[in-house]
Amino acid sequence: MRRGVVARLHETARASGLSLGAYLTTLIDEAPAPPLALVRALAESTDELAILSADANEVIRMLRKGVAPSDADLRHVVRGMVDGTRQHLELASRVVAQVRPTRVLQPSRLRNRDVTRESSP
């Protein structure tokens, strides 16, 4: 293998937070790991989504008690929920696009892979 290719493999494995062997396994399984930075960003976005959910629950509790937030406050909360959800979905779709296998194995090939794995020492 050429030096440049090997260097790129090492670099990509590091960026994914994996050892070279683990990264090569993801390539062989046709489901390459996304960069670690992208995974961390998705985790942070998920945490922010949980906060948005808590904000929405607070607004619902207030409405159930008959306490209506001002139009400006309600607009601010709803705008934050919409924007935050949109950003999260955009990020999540980037991660999913990177972990999606490059091709779908036929069912017969899947069965053969399982048998091969089971019979390996």
CSV table of C-alpha atoms in Angstrom, one decimal:
chain,number,residue,atom,x,y,z
A,1,MET,CA,0.0,0.0,0.0
A,2,ARG,CA,1.3,3.5,-0.8
A,3,ARG,CA,2.5,5.6,2.1
A,4,GLY,CA,0.0,8.3,1.4
A,5,VAL,CA,-2.9,5.8,1.5
A,6,VAL,CA,-1.6,4.4,4.8
A,7,ALA,CA,-1.2,7.9,6.2
A,8,ARG,CA,-4.8,8.8,5.2
A,9,LEU,CA,-6.1,5.6,6.9
A,10,HIS,CA,-4.3,6.4,10.1
A,11,GLU,CA,-5.5,10.0,10.0
A,12,THR,CA,-9.1,9.0,9.4
A,13,ALA,CA,-9.0,6.3,12.1
A,14,ARG,CA,-7.8,8.9,14.6
A,15,ALA,CA,-10.4,11.4,13.5
A,16,SER,CA,-13.0,8.7,14.1
A,17,GLY,CA,-11.6,8.0,17.6
A,18,LEU,CA,-10.8,4.4,16.6
A,19,SER,CA,-7.7,2.3,16.3
A,20,LEU,CA,-6.5,1.5,12.8
A,21,GLY,CA,-7.7,-2.1,13.2
A,22,ALA,CA,-11.2,-1.0,14.4
A,23,TYR,CA,-11.4,1.6,11.6
A,24,LEU,CA,-10.5,-1.0,9.0
A,25,THR,CA,-13.1,-3.3,10.4
A,26,THR,CA,-15.8,-0.6,9.8
A,27,LEU,CA,-14.6,-0.3,6.2
A,28,ILE,CA,-14.7,-4.1,5.7
A,29,ASP,CA,-18.2,-4.2,7.1
A,30,GLU,CA,-19.1,-1.3,4.7
A,31,ALA,CA,-20.2,1.0,7.5
A,32,PRO,CA,-17.4,3.5,8.0
A,33,ALA,CA,-17.3,5.3,11.3
A,34,PRO,CA,-18.1,9.0,11.2
A,35,PRO,CA,-15.5,11.5,12.5
A,36,LEU,CA,-15.4,11.7,16.3
A,37,ALA,CA,-16.0,15.4,16.1
A,38,LEU,CA,-19.2,14.9,14.3
A,39,VAL,CA,-20.3,12.3,16.8
A,40,ARG,CA,-19.5,14.6,19.7
A,41,ALA,CA,-21.4,17.4,18.0
A,42,LEU,CA,-24.4,15.1,17.6
A,43,ALA,CA,-24.3,14.2,21.3
A,44,GLU,CA,-24.1,17.9,22.3
A,45,SER,CA,-27.1,18.6,20.0
A,46,THR,CA,-29.0,15.8,21.6
A,47,ASP,CA,-28.4,17.4,25.0
A,48,GLU,CA,-29.7,20.7,23.7
A,49,LEU,CA,-32.7,19.0,22.3
A,50,ALA,CA,-33.4,17.6,25.8
A,51,ILE,CA,-33.3,21.2,27.1
A,52,LEU,CA,-35.8,22.3,24.4
A,53,SER,CA,-38.1,19.5,25.4
A,54,ALA,CA,-38.0,20.7,29.0
A,55,ASP,CA,-38.8,24.2,27.9
A,56,ALA,CA,-41.8,22.9,25.9
A,57,ASN,CA,-43.0,20.9,28.9
A,58,GLU,CA,-42.8,24.1,31.1
A,59,VAL,CA,-44.9,26.0,28.6
A,60,ILE,CA,-47.5,23.1,28.6
A,61,ARG,CA,-47.6,23.1,32.4
A,62,MET,CA,-48.1,26.9,32.4
A,63,LEU,CA,-51.0,26.6,29.9
A,64,ARG,CA,-52.6,23.7,31.9
A,65,LYS,CA,-52.6,26.0,35.0
A,66,GLY,CA,-54.2,28.7,33.0
A,67,VAL,CA,-51.1,30.9,33.1
A,68,ALA,CA,-50.4,32.1,29.6
A,69,PRO,CA,-46.9,33.3,28.7
A,70,SER,CA,-46.7,36.6,26.9
A,71,ASP,CA,-46.8,36.4,23.1
A,72,ALA,CA,-43.2,37.4,22.9
A,73,ASP,CA,-42.1,34.7,25.4
A,74,LEU,CA,-44.1,32.1,23.6
A,75,ARG,CA,-42.8,33.1,20.3
A,76,HIS,CA,-39.2,33.0,21.6
A,77,VAL,CA,-39.7,29.5,23.1
A,78,VAL,CA,-41.4,28.1,19.9
A,79,ARG,CA,-38.8,29.7,17.6
A,80,GLY,CA,-36.0,28.1,19.7
A,81,MET,CA,-37.7,24.7,19.5
A,82,VAL,CA,-38.1,24.9,15.8
A,83,ASP,CA,-34.6,26.2,15.1
A,84,GLY,CA,-33.0,23.8,17.6
A,85,THR,CA,-34.9,20.8,16.2
A,86,ARG,CA,-34.0,21.8,12.6
A,87,GLN,CA,-30.3,22.1,13.5
A,88,HIS,CA,-30.3,18.8,15.3
A,89,LEU,CA,-32.0,17.0,12.3
A,90,GLU,CA,-29.5,18.5,9.9
A,91,LEU,CA,-26.6,17.3,12.0
A,92,ALA,CA,-28.2,13.8,12.6
A,93,SER,CA,-28.7,13.4,8.8
A,94,ARG,CA,-25.0,14.1,8.2
A,95,VAL,CA,-24.0,11.4,10.7
A,96,VAL,CA,-26.5,8.9,9.3
A,97,ALA,CA,-25.2,9.6,5.8
A,98,GLN,CA,-21.7,8.8,6.9
A,99,VAL,CA,-22.6,5.5,8.7
A,100,ARG,CA,-24.9,4.2,6.0
A,101,PRO,CA,-23.3,1.2,4.2
A,102,THR,CA,-22.1,2.1,0.7
A,103,ARG,CA,-24.1,-0.8,-0.7
A,104,VAL,CA,-26.8,-3.2,0.6
A,105,LEU,CA,-25.8,-6.8,0.8
A,106,GLN,CA,-28.2,-9.3,-0.7
A,107,PRO,CA,-29.9,-11.6,1.9
A,108,SER,CA,-27.9,-14.6,0.6
A,109,ARG,CA,-24.6,-12.8,1.1
A,110,LEU,CA,-25.7,-11.8,4.7
A,111,ARG,CA,-26.4,-15.5,5.5
A,112,ASN,CA,-23.0,-16.5,4.1
A,113,ARG,CA,-21.3,-13.8,6.2
A,114,ASP,CA,-23.0,-15.0,9.3
A,115,VAL,CA,-21.9,-18.6,8.7
A,116,THR,CA,-18.4,-17.5,7.9
A,117,ARG,CA,-18.2,-15.5,11.1
A,118,GLU,CA,-19.6,-18.4,13.2
A,119,SER,CA,-17.1,-20.9,11.7
A,120,SER,CA,-14.1,-18.6,12.2
A,121,PRO,CA,-11.9,-19.5,15.2
